[in-house]
mmCIF file of C-alpha atoms and ligand atoms in Angstrom:
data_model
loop_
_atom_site.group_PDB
_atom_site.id
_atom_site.type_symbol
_atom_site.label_atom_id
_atom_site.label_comp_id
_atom_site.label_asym_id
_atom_site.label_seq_id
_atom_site.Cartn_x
_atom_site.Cartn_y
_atom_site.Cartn_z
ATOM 1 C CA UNK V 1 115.169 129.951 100.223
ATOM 2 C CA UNK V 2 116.497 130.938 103.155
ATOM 3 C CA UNK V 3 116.163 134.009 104.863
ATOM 4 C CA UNK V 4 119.385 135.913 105.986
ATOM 5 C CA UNK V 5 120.430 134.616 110.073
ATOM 6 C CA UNK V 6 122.442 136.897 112.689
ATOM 7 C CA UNK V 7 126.317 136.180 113.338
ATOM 8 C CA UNK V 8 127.541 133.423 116.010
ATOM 9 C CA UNK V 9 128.877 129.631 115.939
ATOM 10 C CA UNK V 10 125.535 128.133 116.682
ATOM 11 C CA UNK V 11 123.871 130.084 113.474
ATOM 12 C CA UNK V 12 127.148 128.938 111.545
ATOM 13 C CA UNK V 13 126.498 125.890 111.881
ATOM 14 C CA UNK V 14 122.680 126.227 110.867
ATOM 15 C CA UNK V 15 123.870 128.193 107.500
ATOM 16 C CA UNK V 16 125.503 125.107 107.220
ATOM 17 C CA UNK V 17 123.018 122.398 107.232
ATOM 18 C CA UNK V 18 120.439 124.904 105.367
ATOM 19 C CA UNK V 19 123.396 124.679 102.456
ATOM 20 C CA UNK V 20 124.021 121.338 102.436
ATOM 21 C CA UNK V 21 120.444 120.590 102.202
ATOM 22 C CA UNK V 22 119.782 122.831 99.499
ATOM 23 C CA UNK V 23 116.416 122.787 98.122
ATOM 24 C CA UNK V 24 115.360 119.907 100.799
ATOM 25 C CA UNK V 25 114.864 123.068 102.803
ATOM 26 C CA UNK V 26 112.608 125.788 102.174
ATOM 27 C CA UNK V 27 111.315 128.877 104.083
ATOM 28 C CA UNK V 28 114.229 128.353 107.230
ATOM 29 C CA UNK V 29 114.599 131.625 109.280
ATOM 30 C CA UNK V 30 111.685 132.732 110.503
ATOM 31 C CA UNK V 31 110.323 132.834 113.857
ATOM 32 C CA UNK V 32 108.254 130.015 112.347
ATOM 33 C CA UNK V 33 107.690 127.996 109.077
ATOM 34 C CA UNK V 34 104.246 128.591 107.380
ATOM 35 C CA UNK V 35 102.095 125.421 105.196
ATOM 36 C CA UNK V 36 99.259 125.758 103.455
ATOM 37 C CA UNK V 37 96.689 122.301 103.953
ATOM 38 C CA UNK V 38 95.202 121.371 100.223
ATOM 39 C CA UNK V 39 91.395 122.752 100.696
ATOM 40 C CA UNK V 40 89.363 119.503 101.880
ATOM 41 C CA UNK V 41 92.567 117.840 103.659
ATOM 42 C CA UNK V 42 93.360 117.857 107.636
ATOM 43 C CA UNK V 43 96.219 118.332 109.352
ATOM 44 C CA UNK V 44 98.155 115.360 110.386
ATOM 45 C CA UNK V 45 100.871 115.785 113.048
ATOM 46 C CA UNK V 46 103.559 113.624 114.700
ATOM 47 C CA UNK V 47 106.853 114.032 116.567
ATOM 48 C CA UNK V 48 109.717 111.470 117.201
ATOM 49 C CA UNK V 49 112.546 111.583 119.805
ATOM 50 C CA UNK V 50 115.746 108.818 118.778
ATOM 51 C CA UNK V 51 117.966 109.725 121.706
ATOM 52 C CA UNK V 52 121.966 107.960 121.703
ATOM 53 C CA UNK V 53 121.914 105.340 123.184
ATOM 54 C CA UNK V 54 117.999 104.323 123.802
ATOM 55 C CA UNK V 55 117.298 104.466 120.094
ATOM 56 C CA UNK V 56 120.413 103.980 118.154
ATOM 57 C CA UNK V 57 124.575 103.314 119.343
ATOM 58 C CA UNK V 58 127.147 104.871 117.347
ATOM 59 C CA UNK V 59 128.985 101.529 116.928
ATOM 60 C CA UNK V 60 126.291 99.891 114.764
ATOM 61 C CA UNK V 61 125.406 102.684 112.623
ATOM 62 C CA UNK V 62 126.855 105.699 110.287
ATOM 63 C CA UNK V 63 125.934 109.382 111.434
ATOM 64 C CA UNK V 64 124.054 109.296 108.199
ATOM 65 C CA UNK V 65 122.197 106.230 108.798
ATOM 66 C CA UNK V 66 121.572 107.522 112.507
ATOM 67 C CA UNK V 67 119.899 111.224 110.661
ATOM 68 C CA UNK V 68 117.988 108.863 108.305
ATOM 69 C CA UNK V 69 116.687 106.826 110.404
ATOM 70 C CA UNK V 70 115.341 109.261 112.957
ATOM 71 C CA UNK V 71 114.063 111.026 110.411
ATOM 72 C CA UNK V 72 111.966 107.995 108.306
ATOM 73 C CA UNK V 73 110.926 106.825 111.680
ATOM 74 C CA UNK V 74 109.048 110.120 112.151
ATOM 75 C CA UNK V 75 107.468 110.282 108.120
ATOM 76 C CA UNK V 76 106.640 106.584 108.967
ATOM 77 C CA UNK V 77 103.695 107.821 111.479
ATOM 78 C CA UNK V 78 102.331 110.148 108.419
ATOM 79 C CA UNK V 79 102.183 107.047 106.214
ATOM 80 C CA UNK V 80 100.731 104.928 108.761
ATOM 81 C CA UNK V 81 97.670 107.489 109.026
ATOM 82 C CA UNK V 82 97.494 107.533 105.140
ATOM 83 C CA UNK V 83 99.202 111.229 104.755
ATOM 84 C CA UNK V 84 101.311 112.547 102.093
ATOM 85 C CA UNK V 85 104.370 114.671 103.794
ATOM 86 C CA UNK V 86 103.665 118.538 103.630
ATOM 87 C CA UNK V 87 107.419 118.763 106.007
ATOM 88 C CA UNK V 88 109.143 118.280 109.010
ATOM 89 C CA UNK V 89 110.926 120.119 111.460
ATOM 90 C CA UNK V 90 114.094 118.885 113.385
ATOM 91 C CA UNK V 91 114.877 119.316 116.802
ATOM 92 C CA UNK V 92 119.139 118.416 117.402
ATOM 93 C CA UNK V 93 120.384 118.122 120.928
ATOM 94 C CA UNK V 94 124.729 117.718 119.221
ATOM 95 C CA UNK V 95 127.278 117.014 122.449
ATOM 96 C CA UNK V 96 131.086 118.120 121.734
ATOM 97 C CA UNK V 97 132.269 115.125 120.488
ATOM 98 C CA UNK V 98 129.239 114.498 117.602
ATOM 99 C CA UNK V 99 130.202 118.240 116.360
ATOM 100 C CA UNK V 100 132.299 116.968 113.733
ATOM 101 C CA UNK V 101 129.710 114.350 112.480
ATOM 102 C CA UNK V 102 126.893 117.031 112.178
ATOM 103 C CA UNK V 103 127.215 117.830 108.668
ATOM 104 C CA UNK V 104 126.765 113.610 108.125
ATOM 105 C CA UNK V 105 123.918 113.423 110.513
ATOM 106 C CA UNK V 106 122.051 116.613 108.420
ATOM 107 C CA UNK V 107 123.017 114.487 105.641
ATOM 108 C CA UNK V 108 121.360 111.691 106.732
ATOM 109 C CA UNK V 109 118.460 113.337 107.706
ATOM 110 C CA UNK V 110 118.021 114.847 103.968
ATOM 111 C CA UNK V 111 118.802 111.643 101.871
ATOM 112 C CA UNK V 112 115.498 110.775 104.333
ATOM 113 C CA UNK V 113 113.487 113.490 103.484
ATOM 114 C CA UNK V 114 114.263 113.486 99.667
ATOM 115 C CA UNK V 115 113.135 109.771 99.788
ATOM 116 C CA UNK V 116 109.778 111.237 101.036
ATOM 117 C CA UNK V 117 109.440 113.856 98.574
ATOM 118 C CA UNK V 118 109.039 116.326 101.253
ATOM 119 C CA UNK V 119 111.202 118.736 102.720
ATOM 120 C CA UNK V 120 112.712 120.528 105.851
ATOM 121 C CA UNK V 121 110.784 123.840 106.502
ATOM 122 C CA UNK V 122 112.459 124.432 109.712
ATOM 123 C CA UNK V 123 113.800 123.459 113.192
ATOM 124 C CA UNK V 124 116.485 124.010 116.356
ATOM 125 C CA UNK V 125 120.085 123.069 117.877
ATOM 126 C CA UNK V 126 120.953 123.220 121.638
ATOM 127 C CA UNK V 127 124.168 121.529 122.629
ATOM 128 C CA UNK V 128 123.900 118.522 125.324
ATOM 129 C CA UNK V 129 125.138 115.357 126.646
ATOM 130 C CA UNK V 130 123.262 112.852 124.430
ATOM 131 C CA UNK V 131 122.711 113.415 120.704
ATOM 132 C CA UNK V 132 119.082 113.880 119.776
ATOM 133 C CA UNK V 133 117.321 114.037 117.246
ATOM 134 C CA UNK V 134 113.671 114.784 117.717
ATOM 135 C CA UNK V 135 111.679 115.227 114.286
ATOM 136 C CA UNK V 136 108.262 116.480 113.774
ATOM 137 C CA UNK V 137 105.997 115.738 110.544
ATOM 138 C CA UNK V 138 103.433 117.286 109.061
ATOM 139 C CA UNK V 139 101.209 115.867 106.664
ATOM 140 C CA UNK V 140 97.537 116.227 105.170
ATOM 141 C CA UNK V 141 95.025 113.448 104.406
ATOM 142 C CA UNK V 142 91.360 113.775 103.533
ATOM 143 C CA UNK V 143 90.672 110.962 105.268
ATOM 144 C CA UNK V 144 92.893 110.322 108.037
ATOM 145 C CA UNK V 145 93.313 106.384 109.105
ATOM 146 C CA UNK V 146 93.430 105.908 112.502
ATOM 147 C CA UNK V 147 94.049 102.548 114.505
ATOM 148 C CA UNK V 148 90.825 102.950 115.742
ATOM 149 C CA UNK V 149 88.583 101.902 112.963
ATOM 150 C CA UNK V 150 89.018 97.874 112.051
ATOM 151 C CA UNK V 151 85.639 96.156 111.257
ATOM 152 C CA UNK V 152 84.466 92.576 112.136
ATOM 153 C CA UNK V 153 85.274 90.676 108.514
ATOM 154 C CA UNK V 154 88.434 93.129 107.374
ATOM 155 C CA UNK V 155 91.353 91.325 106.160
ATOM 156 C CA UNK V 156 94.503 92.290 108.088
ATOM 157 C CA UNK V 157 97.101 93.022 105.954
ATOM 158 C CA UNK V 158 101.529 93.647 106.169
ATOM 159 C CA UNK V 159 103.534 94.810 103.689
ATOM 160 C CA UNK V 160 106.990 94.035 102.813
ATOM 161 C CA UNK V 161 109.194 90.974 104.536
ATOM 162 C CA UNK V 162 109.563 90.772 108.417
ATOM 163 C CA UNK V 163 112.475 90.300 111.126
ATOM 164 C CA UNK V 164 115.162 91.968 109.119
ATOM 165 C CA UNK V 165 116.266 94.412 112.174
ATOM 166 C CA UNK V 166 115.399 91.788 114.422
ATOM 167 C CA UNK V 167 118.323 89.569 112.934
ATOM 168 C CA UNK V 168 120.653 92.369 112.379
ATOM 169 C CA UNK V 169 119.995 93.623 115.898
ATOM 170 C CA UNK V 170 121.122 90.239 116.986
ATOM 171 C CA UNK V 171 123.975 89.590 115.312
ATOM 172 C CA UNK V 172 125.234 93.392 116.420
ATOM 173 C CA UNK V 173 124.682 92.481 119.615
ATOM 174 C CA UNK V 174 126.887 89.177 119.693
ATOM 175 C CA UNK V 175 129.055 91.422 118.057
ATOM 176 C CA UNK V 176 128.704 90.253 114.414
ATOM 177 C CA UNK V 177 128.215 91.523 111.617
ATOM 178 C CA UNK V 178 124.464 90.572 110.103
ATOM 179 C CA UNK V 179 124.934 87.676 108.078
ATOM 180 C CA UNK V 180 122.874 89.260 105.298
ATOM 181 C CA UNK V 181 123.211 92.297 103.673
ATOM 182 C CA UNK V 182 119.326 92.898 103.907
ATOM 183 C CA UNK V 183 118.985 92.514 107.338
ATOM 184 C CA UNK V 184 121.655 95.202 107.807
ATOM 185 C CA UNK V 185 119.632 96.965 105.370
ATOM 186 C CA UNK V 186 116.776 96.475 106.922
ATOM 187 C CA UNK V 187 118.032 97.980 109.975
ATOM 188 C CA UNK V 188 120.357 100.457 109.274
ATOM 189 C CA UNK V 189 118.317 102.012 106.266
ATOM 190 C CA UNK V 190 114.713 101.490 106.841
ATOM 191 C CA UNK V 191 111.949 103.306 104.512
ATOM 192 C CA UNK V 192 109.147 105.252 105.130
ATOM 193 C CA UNK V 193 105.837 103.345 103.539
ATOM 194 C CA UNK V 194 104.323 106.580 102.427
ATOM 195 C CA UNK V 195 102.884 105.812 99.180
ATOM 196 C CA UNK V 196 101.801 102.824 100.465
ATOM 197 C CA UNK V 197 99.755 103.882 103.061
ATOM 198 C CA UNK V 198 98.147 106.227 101.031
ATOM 199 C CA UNK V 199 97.401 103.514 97.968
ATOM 200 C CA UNK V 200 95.275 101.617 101.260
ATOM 201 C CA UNK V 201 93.985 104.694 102.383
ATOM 202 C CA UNK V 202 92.432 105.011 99.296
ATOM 203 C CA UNK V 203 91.194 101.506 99.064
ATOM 204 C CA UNK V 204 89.331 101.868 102.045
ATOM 205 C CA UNK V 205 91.721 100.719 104.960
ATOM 206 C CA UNK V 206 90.157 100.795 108.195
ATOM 207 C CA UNK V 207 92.485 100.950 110.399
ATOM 208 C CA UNK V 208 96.418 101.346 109.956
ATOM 209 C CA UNK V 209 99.730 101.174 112.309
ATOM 210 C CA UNK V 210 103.567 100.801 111.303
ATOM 211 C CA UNK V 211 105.567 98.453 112.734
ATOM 212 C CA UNK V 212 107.756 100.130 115.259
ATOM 213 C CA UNK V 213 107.365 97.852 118.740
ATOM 214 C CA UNK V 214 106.653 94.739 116.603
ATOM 215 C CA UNK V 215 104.007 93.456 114.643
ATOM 216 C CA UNK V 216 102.431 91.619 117.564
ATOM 217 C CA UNK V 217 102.761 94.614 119.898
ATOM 218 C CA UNK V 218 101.667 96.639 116.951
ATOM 219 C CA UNK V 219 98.919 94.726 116.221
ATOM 220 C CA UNK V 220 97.181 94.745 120.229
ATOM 221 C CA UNK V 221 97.597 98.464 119.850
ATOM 222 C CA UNK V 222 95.188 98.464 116.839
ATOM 223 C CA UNK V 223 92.736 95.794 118.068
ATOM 224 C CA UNK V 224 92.875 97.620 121.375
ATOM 225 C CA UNK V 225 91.883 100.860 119.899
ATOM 226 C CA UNK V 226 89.451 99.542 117.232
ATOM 227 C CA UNK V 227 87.959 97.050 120.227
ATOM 228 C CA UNK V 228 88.093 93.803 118.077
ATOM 229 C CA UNK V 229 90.400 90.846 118.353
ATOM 230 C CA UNK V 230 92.731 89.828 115.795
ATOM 231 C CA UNK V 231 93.459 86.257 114.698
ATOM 232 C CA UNK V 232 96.711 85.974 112.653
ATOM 233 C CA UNK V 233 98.004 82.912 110.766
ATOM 234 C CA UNK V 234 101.479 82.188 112.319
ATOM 235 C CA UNK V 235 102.080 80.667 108.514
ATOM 236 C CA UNK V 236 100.964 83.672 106.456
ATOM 237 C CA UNK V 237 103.922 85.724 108.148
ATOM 238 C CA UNK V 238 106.120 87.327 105.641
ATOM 239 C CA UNK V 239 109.718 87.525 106.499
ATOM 240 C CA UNK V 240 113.476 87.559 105.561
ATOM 241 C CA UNK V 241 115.488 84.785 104.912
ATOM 242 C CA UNK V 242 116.549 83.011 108.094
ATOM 243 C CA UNK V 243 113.727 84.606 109.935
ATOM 244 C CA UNK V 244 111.102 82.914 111.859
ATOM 245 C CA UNK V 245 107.681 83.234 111.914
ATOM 246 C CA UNK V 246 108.258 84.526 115.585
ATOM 247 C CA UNK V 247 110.900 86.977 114.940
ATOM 248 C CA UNK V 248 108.100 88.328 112.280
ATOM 249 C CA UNK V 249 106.408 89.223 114.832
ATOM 250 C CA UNK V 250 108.710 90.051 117.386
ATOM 251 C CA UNK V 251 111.161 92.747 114.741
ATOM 252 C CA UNK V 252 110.617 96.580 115.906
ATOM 253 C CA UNK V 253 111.524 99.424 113.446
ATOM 254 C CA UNK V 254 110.678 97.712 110.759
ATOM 255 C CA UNK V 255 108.733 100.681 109.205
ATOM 256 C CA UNK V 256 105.649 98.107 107.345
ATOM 257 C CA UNK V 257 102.711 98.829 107.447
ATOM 258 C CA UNK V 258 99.974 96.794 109.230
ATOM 259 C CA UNK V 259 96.207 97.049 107.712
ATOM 260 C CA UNK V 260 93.021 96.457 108.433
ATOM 261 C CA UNK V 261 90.298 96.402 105.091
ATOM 262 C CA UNK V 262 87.052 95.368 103.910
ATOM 263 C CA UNK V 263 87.297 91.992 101.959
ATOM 264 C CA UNK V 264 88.051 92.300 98.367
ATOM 265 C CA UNK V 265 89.015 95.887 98.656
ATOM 266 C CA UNK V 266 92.576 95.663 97.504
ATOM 267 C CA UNK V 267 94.562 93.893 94.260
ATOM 268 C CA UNK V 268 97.859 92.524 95.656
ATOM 269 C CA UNK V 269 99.403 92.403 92.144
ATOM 270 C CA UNK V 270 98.406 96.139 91.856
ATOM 271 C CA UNK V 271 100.042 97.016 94.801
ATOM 272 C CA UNK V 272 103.161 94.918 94.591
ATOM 273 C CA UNK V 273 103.855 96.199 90.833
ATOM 274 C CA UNK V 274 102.985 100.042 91.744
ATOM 275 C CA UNK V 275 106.010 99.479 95.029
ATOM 276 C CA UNK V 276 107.872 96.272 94.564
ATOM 277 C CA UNK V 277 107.420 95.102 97.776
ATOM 278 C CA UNK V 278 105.165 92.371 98.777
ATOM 279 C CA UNK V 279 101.673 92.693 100.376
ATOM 280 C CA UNK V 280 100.501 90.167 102.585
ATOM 281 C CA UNK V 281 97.107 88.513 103.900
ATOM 282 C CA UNK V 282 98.380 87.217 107.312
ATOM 283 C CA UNK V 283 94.561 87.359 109.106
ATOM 284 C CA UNK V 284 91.697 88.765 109.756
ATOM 285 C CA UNK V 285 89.230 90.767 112.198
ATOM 286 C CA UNK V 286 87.282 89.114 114.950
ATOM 287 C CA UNK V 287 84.757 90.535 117.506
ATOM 288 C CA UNK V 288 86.279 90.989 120.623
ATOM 289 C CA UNK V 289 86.418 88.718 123.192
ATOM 290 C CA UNK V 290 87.799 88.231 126.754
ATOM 291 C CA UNK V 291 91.420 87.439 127.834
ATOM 292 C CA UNK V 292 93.441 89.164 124.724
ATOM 293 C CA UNK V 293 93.197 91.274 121.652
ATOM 294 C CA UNK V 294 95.051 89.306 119.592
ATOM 295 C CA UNK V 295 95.307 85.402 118.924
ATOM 296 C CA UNK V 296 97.974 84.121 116.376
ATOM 297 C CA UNK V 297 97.238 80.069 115.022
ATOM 298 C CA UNK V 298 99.144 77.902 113.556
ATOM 299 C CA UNK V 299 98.715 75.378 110.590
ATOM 300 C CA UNK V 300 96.694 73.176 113.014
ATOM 301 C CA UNK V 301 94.579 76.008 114.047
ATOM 302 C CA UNK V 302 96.396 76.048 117.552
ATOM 303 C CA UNK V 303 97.187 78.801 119.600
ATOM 304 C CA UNK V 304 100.699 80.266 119.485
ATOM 305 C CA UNK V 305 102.724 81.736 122.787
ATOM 306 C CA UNK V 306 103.656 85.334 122.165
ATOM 307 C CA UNK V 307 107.114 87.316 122.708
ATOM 308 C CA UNK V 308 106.332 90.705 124.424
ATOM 309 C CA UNK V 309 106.631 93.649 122.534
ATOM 310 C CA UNK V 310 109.619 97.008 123.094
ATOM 311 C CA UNK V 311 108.236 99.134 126.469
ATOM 312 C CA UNK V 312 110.883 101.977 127.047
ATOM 313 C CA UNK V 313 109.173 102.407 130.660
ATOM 314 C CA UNK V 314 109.515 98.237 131.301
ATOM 315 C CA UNK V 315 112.847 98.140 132.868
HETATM 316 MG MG1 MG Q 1 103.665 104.584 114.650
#
């Protein structure tokens, strides 16, 4: 519950959200929020800024959608580490004119966090010219799975179908609407893997990312940090109808989760009946080598041109 707040618009407003919430938020109103870490678990930690207009445009998505979204994006970083959720905190920067879409946005934001089985255990509004929404997660793992830890012989593993928000992003942009209603899905209502990364996490994953720049961007980051190579079959991709094997590896916020474990360690069936989504062998791990960190094949065993992944700092 919460605990009582002082007069004034601004804590209005908060009352507000706290209510609408309900019992998605607990312990609001202190100076700060207080979590107690299972005995044998660490601490897992992220934050996540979607700012108007880098991350999101008010034409091509709900004030809901735009809360949820910001919100998964953030509990998407616990999942790829292998955490369960322990809560989040929520930063909102709300100009003028988004004032009367704030209850939406909070709405948003909870439909998010109920999805996660978590909840909100506190946060902050300022006004200002952009909306913001910055979220930070907690979580707890026992064993934490970094990107840092792929082996020589792991199997690199996606789940779910690719290129979804790539397509929708493209047909938004030509002004269209997505020509499939899971594309639009895809990209308007992405979900946070969370169960999933812990069901790997538990079979031994080595190494773990979600796919927020694109898979092949995604996937450099891990071979980078692990200092292997990885070789993926262009053929193996998983993806959406009307997708290519290129925009699988080219979609951003798509939310999957890439993996990196020991041969034989997991039982696809398992995991596709336990989430009823698909997991994927698309490669495996290599020892590194000179001149690139990851090397995608074709059917003929060719090598396959890249796209270049999302850079905020590139242009
Ligand atoms: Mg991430």
């Amino acid at each position: 519950m919460e605990h009582a707040l002082g007069p004034g618009a601004e804590f209005d407003a908060v009352r507000r959200l706290v209510r609408g919430w309900g019992d998605l938020a607990a312990g609001i109103g202190d100076d700060a929020a207080v979590l107690d870490v299972p005995p044998g678990e660490r601490l897992v930690v992220s934050t996540d800024a979607s700012v108007e207009r880098v991350h999101f445009r008010r034409e091509w998505l709900t004030p809901a959608q735009i809360g949820a979204r910001a919100t998964t994006s953030a509990l998407s970083d616990l999942a790829a580490m292998g955490a369960a959720a322990l809560g989040i905190v929520v930063a909102l920067v709300v100009p003028a004119a988004w004032r009367p879409d704030l209850d939406a946005v909070a709405a948003g934001i909870g439909e998010a966090v109920a999805a996660a089985g978590t909840r909100i255990v506190g946060g902050d509004m300022s006004s200002g010219a952009e909306l913001s929404i910055t979220v930070t997660v907690f979580g707890t793992a026992a064993r934490p799975v970094t990107r840092a830890g792929a082996q020589v012989g792991d199997d690199v593993f996606v789940t779910g179908l690719l290129g979804g928000p790539l397509l929708a992003l493209r047909a938004l942009q030509r002004g269209e609407e997505p020509t499939h209603r899971a594309h639009r899905l895809a990209f308007a209502a992405p979900v946070a893997r969370l169960g999933e990364g812990r069901w790997l996490a538990a079979r031994g994953a080595t190494a773990m990312i979600d796919v927020s720049d694109g898979l092949a961007a995604d996937l450099r980051h891990v071979a980078a940090a692990s200092g292997v190579r990885l070789r993926v079959e262009l053929g193996a991709l998983p993806r959406v109808a009307g997708a290519s094997p290129l925009d699988a590896l080219a979609s951003g916020e798509e939310y999957a989760l890439a993996a990196c474990v020991p041969p034989g360690a997991v039982d696809v069936t398992a995991f596709e009946q336990a989430f009823s989504t698909s997991l994927t062998r698309i490669g495996t791990v290599e020892a590194a080598v000179p001149g690139g960190t990851l090397v995608v094949v074709d059917d003929a065993g060719g090598r396959v041109d890249l796209p270049p992944g999302h850079d905020h700092f590139s242009s």
